[in-house]
mmCIF file of C-alpha atoms in Angstrom:
data_model
loop_
_atom_site.group_PDB
_atom_site.id
_atom_site.type_symbol
_atom_site.label_atom_id
_atom_site.label_comp_id
_atom_site.label_asym_id
_atom_site.label_seq_id
_atom_site.Cartn_x
_atom_site.Cartn_y
_atom_site.Cartn_z
ATOM 1 C CA UNK B 1 162.216 260.162 -177.250
ATOM 2 C CA UNK B 2 165.181 258.389 -175.816
ATOM 3 C CA UNK B 3 165.553 254.648 -176.461
ATOM 4 C CA UNK B 4 162.719 254.393 -178.969
ATOM 5 C CA UNK B 5 159.356 255.856 -179.757
ATOM 6 C CA UNK B 6 157.049 257.055 -177.027
ATOM 7 C CA UNK B 7 153.338 256.316 -176.935
ATOM 8 C CA UNK B 8 152.732 259.951 -177.692
ATOM 9 C CA UNK B 9 151.323 260.952 -181.041
ATOM 10 C CA UNK B 10 153.801 260.548 -183.900
ATOM 11 C CA UNK B 11 153.104 263.049 -186.608
ATOM 12 C CA UNK B 12 155.527 262.965 -189.430
ATOM 13 C CA UNK B 13 154.641 264.713 -192.637
ATOM 14 C CA UNK B 14 156.545 263.470 -195.679
ATOM 15 C CA UNK B 15 155.329 266.107 -198.179
ATOM 16 C CA UNK B 16 152.202 267.815 -199.559
ATOM 17 C CA UNK B 17 150.814 267.785 -203.106
ATOM 18 C CA UNK B 18 151.325 271.196 -204.658
ATOM 19 C CA UNK B 19 149.428 272.491 -207.691
ATOM 20 C CA UNK B 20 151.920 275.094 -208.836
ATOM 21 C CA UNK B 21 155.682 275.378 -209.058
ATOM 22 C CA UNK B 22 155.935 278.224 -206.616
ATOM 23 C CA UNK B 23 155.711 278.601 -202.818
ATOM 24 C CA UNK B 24 152.156 277.932 -201.555
ATOM 25 C CA UNK B 25 150.505 277.073 -198.268
ATOM 26 C CA UNK B 26 150.578 273.363 -197.356
ATOM 27 C CA UNK B 27 151.012 271.057 -194.400
ATOM 28 C CA UNK B 28 154.169 268.947 -194.124
ATOM 29 C CA UNK B 29 157.472 268.566 -192.267
ATOM 30 C CA UNK B 30 159.408 265.879 -194.243
ATOM 31 C CA UNK B 31 159.036 266.592 -197.979
ATOM 32 C CA UNK B 32 159.485 263.724 -200.492
ATOM 33 C CA UNK B 33 159.885 265.237 -203.964
ATOM 34 C CA UNK B 34 160.564 263.427 -207.235
ATOM 35 C CA UNK B 35 164.156 262.519 -208.142
ATOM 36 C CA UNK B 36 166.189 265.594 -208.972
ATOM 37 C CA UNK B 37 163.740 267.969 -207.284
ATOM 38 C CA UNK B 38 163.954 269.668 -203.935
ATOM 39 C CA UNK B 39 161.464 271.010 -201.438
ATOM 40 C CA UNK B 40 162.257 273.432 -198.621
ATOM 41 C CA UNK B 41 159.909 274.227 -195.766
ATOM 42 C CA UNK B 42 160.577 277.772 -194.685
ATOM 43 C CA UNK B 43 157.638 278.549 -192.419
ATOM 44 C CA UNK B 44 155.305 276.471 -190.257
ATOM 45 C CA UNK B 45 152.497 277.096 -187.802
ATOM 46 C CA UNK B 46 150.651 274.533 -185.714
ATOM 47 C CA UNK B 47 147.817 274.590 -183.212
ATOM 48 C CA UNK B 48 147.735 271.775 -180.668
ATOM 49 C CA UNK B 49 144.806 271.520 -178.272
ATOM 50 C CA UNK B 50 145.385 268.960 -175.531
ATOM 51 C CA UNK B 51 142.634 267.543 -173.301
ATOM 52 C CA UNK B 52 144.507 265.920 -170.420
ATOM 53 C CA UNK B 53 141.352 264.319 -168.944
ATOM 54 C CA UNK B 54 140.424 262.368 -172.088
ATOM 55 C CA UNK B 55 144.013 262.179 -173.436
ATOM 56 C CA UNK B 56 142.903 263.598 -176.754
ATOM 57 C CA UNK B 57 144.955 265.774 -179.073
ATOM 58 C CA UNK B 58 143.519 268.013 -181.780
ATOM 59 C CA UNK B 59 146.139 269.034 -184.322
ATOM 60 C CA UNK B 60 145.885 271.711 -187.012
ATOM 61 C CA UNK B 61 148.869 272.748 -189.062
ATOM 62 C CA UNK B 62 149.936 274.787 -192.037
ATOM 63 C CA UNK B 63 153.281 275.296 -193.791
ATOM 64 C CA UNK B 64 154.811 277.056 -196.768
ATOM 65 C CA UNK B 65 157.454 275.775 -199.193
ATOM 66 C CA UNK B 66 160.180 276.838 -201.565
ATOM 67 C CA UNK B 67 160.096 274.358 -204.476
ATOM 68 C CA UNK B 68 160.057 273.921 -208.242
ATOM 69 C CA UNK B 69 158.422 270.472 -207.917
ATOM 70 C CA UNK B 70 155.150 270.039 -209.821
ATOM 71 C CA UNK B 71 153.648 267.708 -207.217
ATOM 72 C CA UNK B 72 154.432 265.880 -203.988
ATOM 73 C CA UNK B 73 152.426 264.174 -201.191
ATOM 74 C CA UNK B 74 152.346 263.737 -197.418
ATOM 75 C CA UNK B 75 151.763 261.088 -194.741
ATOM 76 C CA UNK B 76 150.797 261.414 -191.092
ATOM 77 C CA UNK B 77 151.369 258.511 -188.652
ATOM 78 C CA UNK B 78 149.211 258.414 -185.499
ATOM 79 C CA UNK B 79 148.936 255.794 -182.723
ATOM 80 C CA UNK B 80 145.172 255.413 -183.296
ATOM 81 C CA UNK B 81 142.813 255.898 -186.223
ATOM 82 C CA UNK B 82 142.266 259.671 -186.405
ATOM 83 C CA UNK B 83 139.067 261.583 -186.950
ATOM 84 C CA UNK B 84 139.457 263.999 -189.873
ATOM 85 C CA UNK B 85 137.621 267.261 -190.312
ATOM 86 C CA UNK B 86 138.056 270.576 -192.055
ATOM 87 C CA UNK B 87 139.140 273.459 -189.867
ATOM 88 C CA UNK B 88 139.103 277.207 -190.276
ATOM 89 C CA UNK B 89 142.756 278.187 -190.674
ATOM 90 C CA UNK B 90 141.946 281.821 -189.900
ATOM 91 C CA UNK B 91 142.481 280.641 -186.325
ATOM 92 C CA UNK B 92 146.192 281.283 -186.907
ATOM 93 C CA UNK B 93 145.518 284.930 -187.714
ATOM 94 C CA UNK B 94 143.465 285.376 -184.547
ATOM 95 C CA UNK B 95 146.095 283.661 -182.397
ATOM 96 C CA UNK B 96 148.865 285.804 -183.878
ATOM 97 C CA UNK B 97 146.907 288.911 -182.967
ATOM 98 C CA UNK B 98 146.262 287.626 -179.452
ATOM 99 C CA UNK B 99 149.954 287.129 -178.634
ATOM 100 C CA UNK B 100 151.250 290.207 -180.431
ATOM 101 C CA UNK B 101 153.043 292.774 -178.255
ATOM 102 C CA UNK B 102 151.024 295.761 -177.163
ATOM 103 C CA UNK B 103 151.932 299.045 -178.768
ATOM 104 C CA UNK B 104 152.428 301.874 -176.289
ATOM 105 C CA UNK B 105 152.379 305.364 -177.746
ATOM 106 C CA UNK B 106 154.157 308.393 -176.355
ATOM 107 C CA UNK B 107 152.744 311.694 -177.530
ATOM 108 C CA UNK B 108 155.094 314.614 -177.955
ATOM 109 C CA UNK B 109 154.007 318.222 -178.498
ATOM 110 C CA UNK B 110 156.718 320.108 -180.403
ATOM 111 C CA UNK B 111 156.167 323.777 -181.259
ATOM 112 C CA UNK B 112 155.871 324.383 -185.002
ATOM 113 C CA UNK B 113 155.034 327.382 -187.138
ATOM 114 C CA UNK B 114 151.720 327.408 -188.962
ATOM 115 C CA UNK B 115 149.411 329.871 -190.606
ATOM 116 C CA UNK B 116 145.806 330.860 -189.971
ATOM 117 C CA UNK B 117 145.772 332.810 -193.193
ATOM 118 C CA UNK B 118 146.810 329.970 -195.501
ATOM 119 C CA UNK B 119 145.521 327.114 -193.329
ATOM 120 C CA UNK B 120 148.654 325.003 -193.794
ATOM 121 C CA UNK B 121 151.719 323.882 -191.873
ATOM 122 C CA UNK B 122 154.962 325.676 -192.616
ATOM 123 C CA UNK B 123 157.124 322.598 -192.047
ATOM 124 C CA UNK B 124 158.768 319.780 -194.011
ATOM 125 C CA UNK B 125 156.693 316.743 -195.009
ATOM 126 C CA UNK B 126 157.168 313.601 -192.870
ATOM 127 C CA UNK B 127 156.560 309.900 -193.806
ATOM 128 C CA UNK B 128 156.358 306.452 -192.038
ATOM 129 C CA UNK B 129 157.827 303.184 -193.255
ATOM 130 C CA UNK B 130 155.598 300.350 -192.836
ATOM 131 C CA UNK B 131 150.803 246.254 -200.271
ATOM 132 C CA UNK B 132 149.348 242.860 -198.943
ATOM 133 C CA UNK B 133 150.332 243.635 -195.428
ATOM 134 C CA UNK B 134 148.828 247.090 -195.847
ATOM 135 C CA UNK B 135 145.172 247.506 -194.827
ATOM 136 C CA UNK B 136 142.992 250.452 -195.842
ATOM 137 C CA UNK B 137 141.040 251.428 -192.731
ATOM 138 C CA UNK B 138 139.175 254.459 -194.064
ATOM 139 C CA UNK B 139 138.812 256.673 -197.131
ATOM 140 C CA UNK B 140 137.606 260.260 -196.986
ATOM 141 C CA UNK B 141 137.596 263.555 -198.852
ATOM 142 C CA UNK B 142 138.201 266.475 -196.565
ATOM 143 C CA UNK B 143 139.179 270.105 -197.093
ATOM 144 C CA UNK B 144 140.165 269.536 -200.748
ATOM 145 C CA UNK B 145 142.220 266.425 -199.976
ATOM 146 C CA UNK B 146 141.660 262.713 -200.682
ATOM 147 C CA UNK B 147 142.678 260.990 -197.445
ATOM 148 C CA UNK B 148 143.352 257.262 -196.883
ATOM 149 C CA UNK B 149 143.986 255.805 -193.427
ATOM 150 C CA UNK B 150 146.379 252.840 -193.639
ATOM 151 C CA UNK B 151 147.757 250.141 -191.334
ATOM 152 C CA UNK B 152 150.983 248.244 -192.099
ATOM 153 C CA UNK B 153 153.252 245.800 -190.257
ATOM 154 C CA UNK B 154 156.309 246.265 -192.441
ATOM 155 C CA UNK B 155 158.028 249.425 -193.666
ATOM 156 C CA UNK B 156 158.938 247.832 -197.039
ATOM 157 C CA UNK B 157 155.308 246.894 -197.560
ATOM 158 C CA UNK B 158 154.276 250.445 -196.785
ATOM 159 C CA UNK B 159 156.924 251.806 -199.142
ATOM 160 C CA UNK B 160 155.615 249.509 -201.897
ATOM 161 C CA UNK B 161 152.037 250.680 -201.349
ATOM 162 C CA UNK B 162 153.106 254.286 -201.445
ATOM 163 C CA UNK B 163 155.125 253.884 -204.650
ATOM 164 C CA UNK B 164 152.231 252.011 -206.289
ATOM 165 C CA UNK B 165 149.936 254.915 -205.464
ATOM 166 C CA UNK B 166 152.186 257.662 -206.773
ATOM 167 C CA UNK B 167 154.392 258.567 -203.823
ATOM 168 C CA UNK B 168 158.116 258.895 -204.361
ATOM 169 C CA UNK B 169 159.731 257.060 -201.451
ATOM 170 C CA UNK B 170 163.528 257.192 -201.145
ATOM 171 C CA UNK B 171 165.732 255.122 -198.804
ATOM 172 C CA UNK B 172 166.074 257.805 -196.162
ATOM 173 C CA UNK B 173 162.295 258.226 -195.967
ATOM 174 C CA UNK B 174 161.895 254.458 -195.643
ATOM 175 C CA UNK B 175 164.419 254.464 -192.781
ATOM 176 C CA UNK B 176 162.575 257.370 -191.229
ATOM 177 C CA UNK B 177 159.192 255.595 -191.419
ATOM 178 C CA UNK B 178 160.447 252.184 -190.145
ATOM 179 C CA UNK B 179 160.265 252.860 -186.365
ATOM 180 C CA UNK B 180 156.753 254.240 -186.664
ATOM 181 C CA UNK B 181 155.483 251.188 -188.580
ATOM 182 C CA UNK B 182 157.143 248.874 -186.018
ATOM 183 C CA UNK B 183 155.255 250.742 -183.297
ATOM 184 C CA UNK B 184 151.937 249.927 -185.101
ATOM 185 C CA UNK B 185 150.859 253.457 -185.800
ATOM 186 C CA UNK B 186 148.225 254.120 -188.440
ATOM 187 C CA UNK B 187 149.257 256.113 -191.511
ATOM 188 C CA UNK B 188 147.001 258.740 -193.058
ATOM 189 C CA UNK B 189 147.999 259.562 -196.645
ATOM 190 C CA UNK B 190 146.808 262.849 -198.142
ATOM 191 C CA UNK B 191 146.677 264.020 -201.761
ATOM 192 C CA UNK B 192 144.980 266.894 -203.513
ATOM 193 C CA UNK B 193 141.487 265.778 -204.559
ATOM 194 C CA UNK B 194 140.991 264.948 -208.287
ATOM 195 C CA UNK B 195 137.939 264.494 -210.529
ATOM 196 C CA UNK B 196 137.082 261.411 -212.639
ATOM 197 C CA UNK B 197 139.454 262.481 -215.442
ATOM 198 C CA UNK B 198 142.359 262.743 -213.027
ATOM 199 C CA UNK B 199 142.533 266.526 -213.047
ATOM 200 C CA UNK B 200 143.167 268.282 -209.789
ATOM 201 C CA UNK B 201 140.313 270.274 -208.356
ATOM 202 C CA UNK B 202 141.719 273.675 -207.420
ATOM 203 C CA UNK B 203 138.215 274.971 -206.769
ATOM 204 C CA UNK B 204 138.057 272.656 -203.766
ATOM 205 C CA UNK B 205 141.028 274.437 -202.271
ATOM 206 C CA UNK B 206 143.316 272.907 -199.669
ATOM 207 C CA UNK B 207 142.035 274.196 -196.371
ATOM 208 C CA UNK B 208 143.326 273.287 -192.947
ATOM 209 C CA UNK B 209 142.644 269.720 -191.765
ATOM 210 C CA UNK B 210 142.067 268.874 -188.124
ATOM 211 C CA UNK B 211 143.155 265.437 -186.932
ATOM 212 C CA UNK B 212 141.814 264.324 -183.553
ATOM 213 C CA UNK B 213 143.137 261.215 -181.803
ATOM 214 C CA UNK B 214 144.062 259.631 -178.490
ATOM 215 C CA UNK B 215 147.591 260.203 -177.210
ATOM 216 C CA UNK B 216 149.467 259.885 -173.952
ATOM 217 C CA UNK B 217 150.890 263.388 -174.211
ATOM 218 C CA UNK B 218 150.858 266.217 -176.755
ATOM 219 C CA UNK B 219 153.439 266.058 -179.517
ATOM 220 C CA UNK B 220 154.857 267.977 -182.462
ATOM 221 C CA UNK B 221 156.385 266.190 -185.557
ATOM 222 C CA UNK B 222 159.857 267.635 -185.352
ATOM 223 C CA UNK B 223 161.827 264.575 -186.555
ATOM 224 C CA UNK B 224 162.950 264.746 -190.209
ATOM 225 C CA UNK B 225 164.680 262.496 -192.798
ATOM 226 C CA UNK B 226 168.431 263.054 -193.005
ATOM 227 C CA UNK B 227 168.192 264.394 -196.578
ATOM 228 C CA UNK B 228 165.795 267.131 -195.504
ATOM 229 C CA UNK B 229 168.158 268.314 -192.814
ATOM 230 C CA UNK B 230 171.120 268.119 -195.208
ATOM 231 C CA UNK B 231 169.525 270.562 -197.652
ATOM 232 C CA UNK B 232 169.674 273.344 -195.076
ATOM 233 C CA UNK B 233 173.090 275.000 -194.707
ATOM 234 C CA UNK B 234 174.549 275.247 -191.222
ATOM 235 C CA UNK B 235 175.027 278.985 -191.483
ATOM 236 C CA UNK B 236 174.907 281.386 -188.594
ATOM 237 C CA UNK B 237 173.124 283.762 -190.919
ATOM 238 C CA UNK B 238 171.083 281.803 -193.519
ATOM 239 C CA UNK B 239 170.114 285.010 -195.272
ATOM 240 C CA UNK B 240 173.758 285.843 -195.954
ATOM 241 C CA UNK B 241 174.066 283.094 -198.589
ATOM 242 C CA UNK B 242 170.631 283.526 -200.104
ATOM 243 C CA UNK B 243 168.864 280.930 -197.925
ATOM 244 C CA UNK B 244 165.720 281.645 -195.939
ATOM 245 C CA UNK B 245 165.842 280.972 -192.225
ATOM 246 C CA UNK B 246 163.199 278.484 -191.050
ATOM 247 C CA UNK B 247 160.506 279.622 -188.701
ATOM 248 C CA UNK B 248 158.216 277.427 -186.614
ATOM 249 C CA UNK B 249 155.517 278.699 -184.291
ATOM 250 C CA UNK B 250 153.511 276.275 -182.156
ATOM 251 C CA UNK B 251 150.370 277.358 -180.324
ATOM 252 C CA UNK B 252 149.565 274.909 -177.512
ATOM 253 C CA UNK B 253 146.281 275.059 -175.630
ATOM 254 C CA UNK B 254 146.408 272.874 -172.527
ATOM 255 C CA UNK B 255 145.848 273.070 -168.771
ATOM 256 C CA UNK B 256 148.672 275.302 -167.573
ATOM 257 C CA UNK B 257 151.836 276.584 -169.157
ATOM 258 C CA UNK B 258 153.649 273.965 -171.296
ATOM 259 C CA UNK B 259 157.239 273.313 -172.342
ATOM 260 C CA UNK B 260 158.779 271.221 -175.148
ATOM 261 C CA UNK B 261 161.296 268.395 -174.619
ATOM 262 C CA UNK B 262 163.601 267.142 -177.397
ATOM 263 C CA UNK B 263 165.990 264.186 -177.109
ATOM 264 C CA UNK B 264 168.832 265.976 -178.876
ATOM 265 C CA UNK B 265 171.914 267.954 -177.823
ATOM 266 C CA UNK B 266 170.778 271.286 -176.489
ATOM 267 C CA UNK B 267 167.150 270.199 -176.259
ATOM 268 C CA UNK B 268 164.299 271.936 -178.049
ATOM 269 C CA UNK B 269 165.455 275.331 -179.350
ATOM 270 C CA UNK B 270 161.947 276.755 -179.338
ATOM 271 C CA UNK B 271 161.467 279.744 -177.065
ATOM 272 C CA UNK B 272 158.281 280.556 -175.164
ATOM 273 C CA UNK B 273 157.115 283.952 -176.372
ATOM 274 C CA UNK B 274 153.663 283.931 -174.758
ATOM 275 C CA UNK B 275 152.059 281.982 -171.898
ATOM 276 C CA UNK B 276 148.856 283.064 -170.179
ATOM 277 C CA UNK B 277 145.384 281.701 -169.454
ATOM 278 C CA UNK B 278 143.487 281.501 -172.767
ATOM 279 C CA UNK B 279 142.189 285.081 -173.117
ATOM 280 C CA UNK B 280 139.138 284.200 -175.220
ATOM 281 C CA UNK B 281 137.635 280.818 -176.182
ATOM 282 C CA UNK B 282 136.441 282.540 -179.369
ATOM 283 C CA UNK B 283 140.021 282.520 -180.641
ATOM 284 C CA UNK B 284 139.548 278.804 -181.440
ATOM 285 C CA UNK B 285 136.216 279.224 -183.266
ATOM 286 C CA UNK B 286 135.928 276.959 -186.314
ATOM 287 C CA UNK B 287 139.052 275.037 -185.383
ATOM 288 C CA UNK B 288 137.649 272.590 -182.802
ATOM 289 C CA UNK B 289 134.459 270.585 -182.207
ATOM 290 C CA UNK B 290 132.093 272.523 -179.981
ATOM 291 C CA UNK B 291 132.864 272.304 -176.288
ATOM 292 C CA UNK B 292 136.315 270.754 -176.725
ATOM 293 C CA UNK B 293 138.386 273.482 -175.076
ATOM 294 C CA UNK B 294 139.995 271.965 -171.958
ATOM 295 C CA UNK B 295 139.167 273.368 -168.541
ATOM 296 C CA UNK B 296 141.657 275.828 -167.131
ATOM 297 C CA UNK B 297 143.247 276.205 -170.563
ATOM 298 C CA UNK B 298 146.362 278.253 -171.077
ATOM 299 C CA UNK B 299 147.716 279.422 -174.396
ATOM 300 C CA UNK B 300 151.462 278.832 -174.752
ATOM 301 C CA UNK B 301 153.212 280.020 -177.919
ATOM 302 C CA UNK B 302 156.711 278.844 -178.840
ATOM 303 C CA UNK B 303 158.939 279.995 -181.694
ATOM 304 C CA UNK B 304 161.895 278.155 -183.246
ATOM 305 C CA UNK B 305 164.068 279.791 -185.906
ATOM 306 C CA UNK B 306 166.983 277.338 -185.759
ATOM 307 C CA UNK B 307 168.683 276.555 -189.085
ATOM 308 C CA UNK B 308 169.534 273.751 -189.570
ATOM 309 C CA UNK B 309 166.832 272.365 -187.335
ATOM 310 C CA UNK B 310 167.957 269.568 -184.943
ATOM 311 C CA UNK B 311 165.217 267.270 -186.261
ATOM 312 C CA UNK B 312 166.645 263.983 -184.965
ATOM 313 C CA UNK B 313 163.752 263.383 -182.556
ATOM 314 C CA UNK B 314 160.211 264.555 -181.930
ATOM 315 C CA UNK B 315 159.109 267.269 -179.542
ATOM 316 C CA UNK B 316 157.004 266.064 -176.641
ATOM 317 C CA UNK B 317 155.205 268.579 -174.459
ATOM 318 C CA UNK B 318 154.580 268.539 -170.717
ATOM 319 C CA UNK B 319 153.502 270.870 -167.952
ATOM 320 C CA UNK B 320 156.200 273.474 -167.415
ATOM 321 C CA UNK B 321 158.066 273.581 -164.124
ATOM 322 C CA UNK B 322 157.837 277.362 -164.316
ATOM 323 C CA UNK B 323 154.212 278.418 -164.154
ATOM 324 C CA UNK B 324 154.848 282.121 -164.579
ATOM 325 C CA UNK B 325 153.037 284.086 -167.247
ATOM 326 C CA UNK B 326 155.022 285.269 -170.265
ATOM 327 C CA UNK B 327 153.971 288.339 -172.196
ATOM 328 C CA UNK B 328 156.054 289.969 -174.933
ATOM 329 C CA UNK B 329 157.399 293.390 -173.979
ATOM 330 C CA UNK B 330 155.459 296.311 -175.400
ATOM 331 C CA UNK B 331 156.587 298.151 -178.499
ATOM 332 C CA UNK B 332 157.229 301.810 -177.771
ATOM 333 C CA UNK B 333 156.409 304.312 -180.487
ATOM 334 C CA UNK B 334 156.240 308.082 -180.541
ATOM 335 C CA UNK B 335 153.545 310.142 -182.204
ATOM 336 C CA UNK B 336 153.891 313.871 -182.662
ATOM 337 C CA UNK B 337 151.002 316.187 -181.960
ATOM 338 C CA UNK B 338 152.509 319.600 -182.793
ATOM 339 C CA UNK B 339 151.351 322.763 -181.082
ATOM 340 C CA UNK B 340 150.982 325.241 -183.923
ATOM 341 C CA UNK B 341 152.030 328.826 -183.274
ATOM 342 C CA UNK B 342 150.489 330.994 -186.073
ATOM 343 C CA UNK B 343 152.926 333.201 -187.939
ATOM 344 C CA UNK B 344 150.271 335.942 -187.798
ATOM 345 C CA UNK B 345 151.074 336.177 -184.084
ATOM 346 C CA UNK B 346 154.764 335.319 -184.107
ATOM 347 C CA UNK B 347 155.800 337.965 -186.642
ATOM 348 C CA UNK B 348 154.133 341.042 -185.050
ATOM 349 C CA UNK B 349 154.978 339.816 -181.552
ATOM 350 C CA UNK B 350 158.632 339.449 -182.477
ATOM 351 C CA UNK B 351 158.634 342.834 -184.158
ATOM 352 C CA UNK B 352 157.034 344.422 -181.089
ATOM 353 C CA UNK B 353 159.584 342.913 -178.753
ATOM 354 C CA UNK B 354 162.403 344.124 -180.944
ATOM 355 C CA UNK B 355 160.915 347.628 -180.988
ATOM 356 C CA UNK B 356 160.594 347.727 -177.197
ATOM 357 C CA UNK B 357 164.172 346.551 -176.819
ATOM 358 C CA UNK B 358 165.329 349.249 -179.256
ATOM 359 C CA UNK B 359 163.480 352.021 -177.395
ATOM 360 C CA UNK B 360 164.794 350.860 -174.032
ATOM 361 C CA UNK B 361 168.323 350.826 -175.361
ATOM 362 C CA UNK B 362 167.870 354.291 -176.900
ATOM 363 C CA UNK B 363 166.565 355.752 -173.613
ATOM 364 C CA UNK B 364 169.420 354.171 -171.682
ATOM 365 C CA UNK B 365 171.925 355.822 -173.967
ATOM 366 C CA UNK B 366 170.158 359.206 -173.714
ATOM 367 C CA UNK B 367 170.303 359.116 -169.948
ATOM 368 C CA UNK B 368 173.767 357.859 -169.839
#
């Protein structure tokens, strides 16, 4: 987004309330832990469904963290007041299956010794590895979260409201939020739902939340606070020093093949791994309102494993200049289907051949 913030949707997640001090599913891209604590996002998935005719984006997302923090929260700015609803996050499992490479098997038929008498193979065993200026526009409980939709005209006022309501809000997060507040986006704040005594309600769970809103073009919240980017070492091999590499997969359903644009050196590092007409509308069951799949929809999947991530801007999506289909190459595997030659035949047959050869040799010598 060169020169400012586009009118596209601005999704920026500051952090998600966690119930345990171990990695768990959540939805966020800019964690804001308490002082002295750290939060690392190591895996993210998002489904974006874009209706170009109505300029509506449906956004469903999930993420996983490495953290010892007891709790943390998250915010989502949008240009208009969003509609919130629970979504079936099994959609990510179905989409992953849909874009997975096909497995092509090659069958080989090696000859191996066996036995009719003992009914067993005579071969070695084999195995396989496998604040005042802050207005509250709406309050809702959805998918195990308490959600509040806010409007503010000043980033300091928003920071004050957030701190008053239990959000840790450092200087870099305030700087990160400032351009979005100046652009008059609404802020939806999420926390894990609690009962009257203040206890969290784990039985409610924290399922996927769908946010639907008007936008000029589809968008992914790629921009991050400087401190979040600084916690990720710039290593060519993050695993070599004990760090997990980050992985982001975005599923985008829109008319035609899509591509991501990022106002940063090198552009968006995400690679298109799948792009074809949506194979089955049923893949999106439970994730969208009925009848909301756009006409002529394609499914484009992009993967980004860059570490550190160049999160200095947000990813905006547009129709790709290359409209060719992309399908992952098949995985070739070999399966053995041995042809068993019974020893009950091999042994006497071999003995007979040896006997014939002996007799022929004997006769040749006698005549010679």
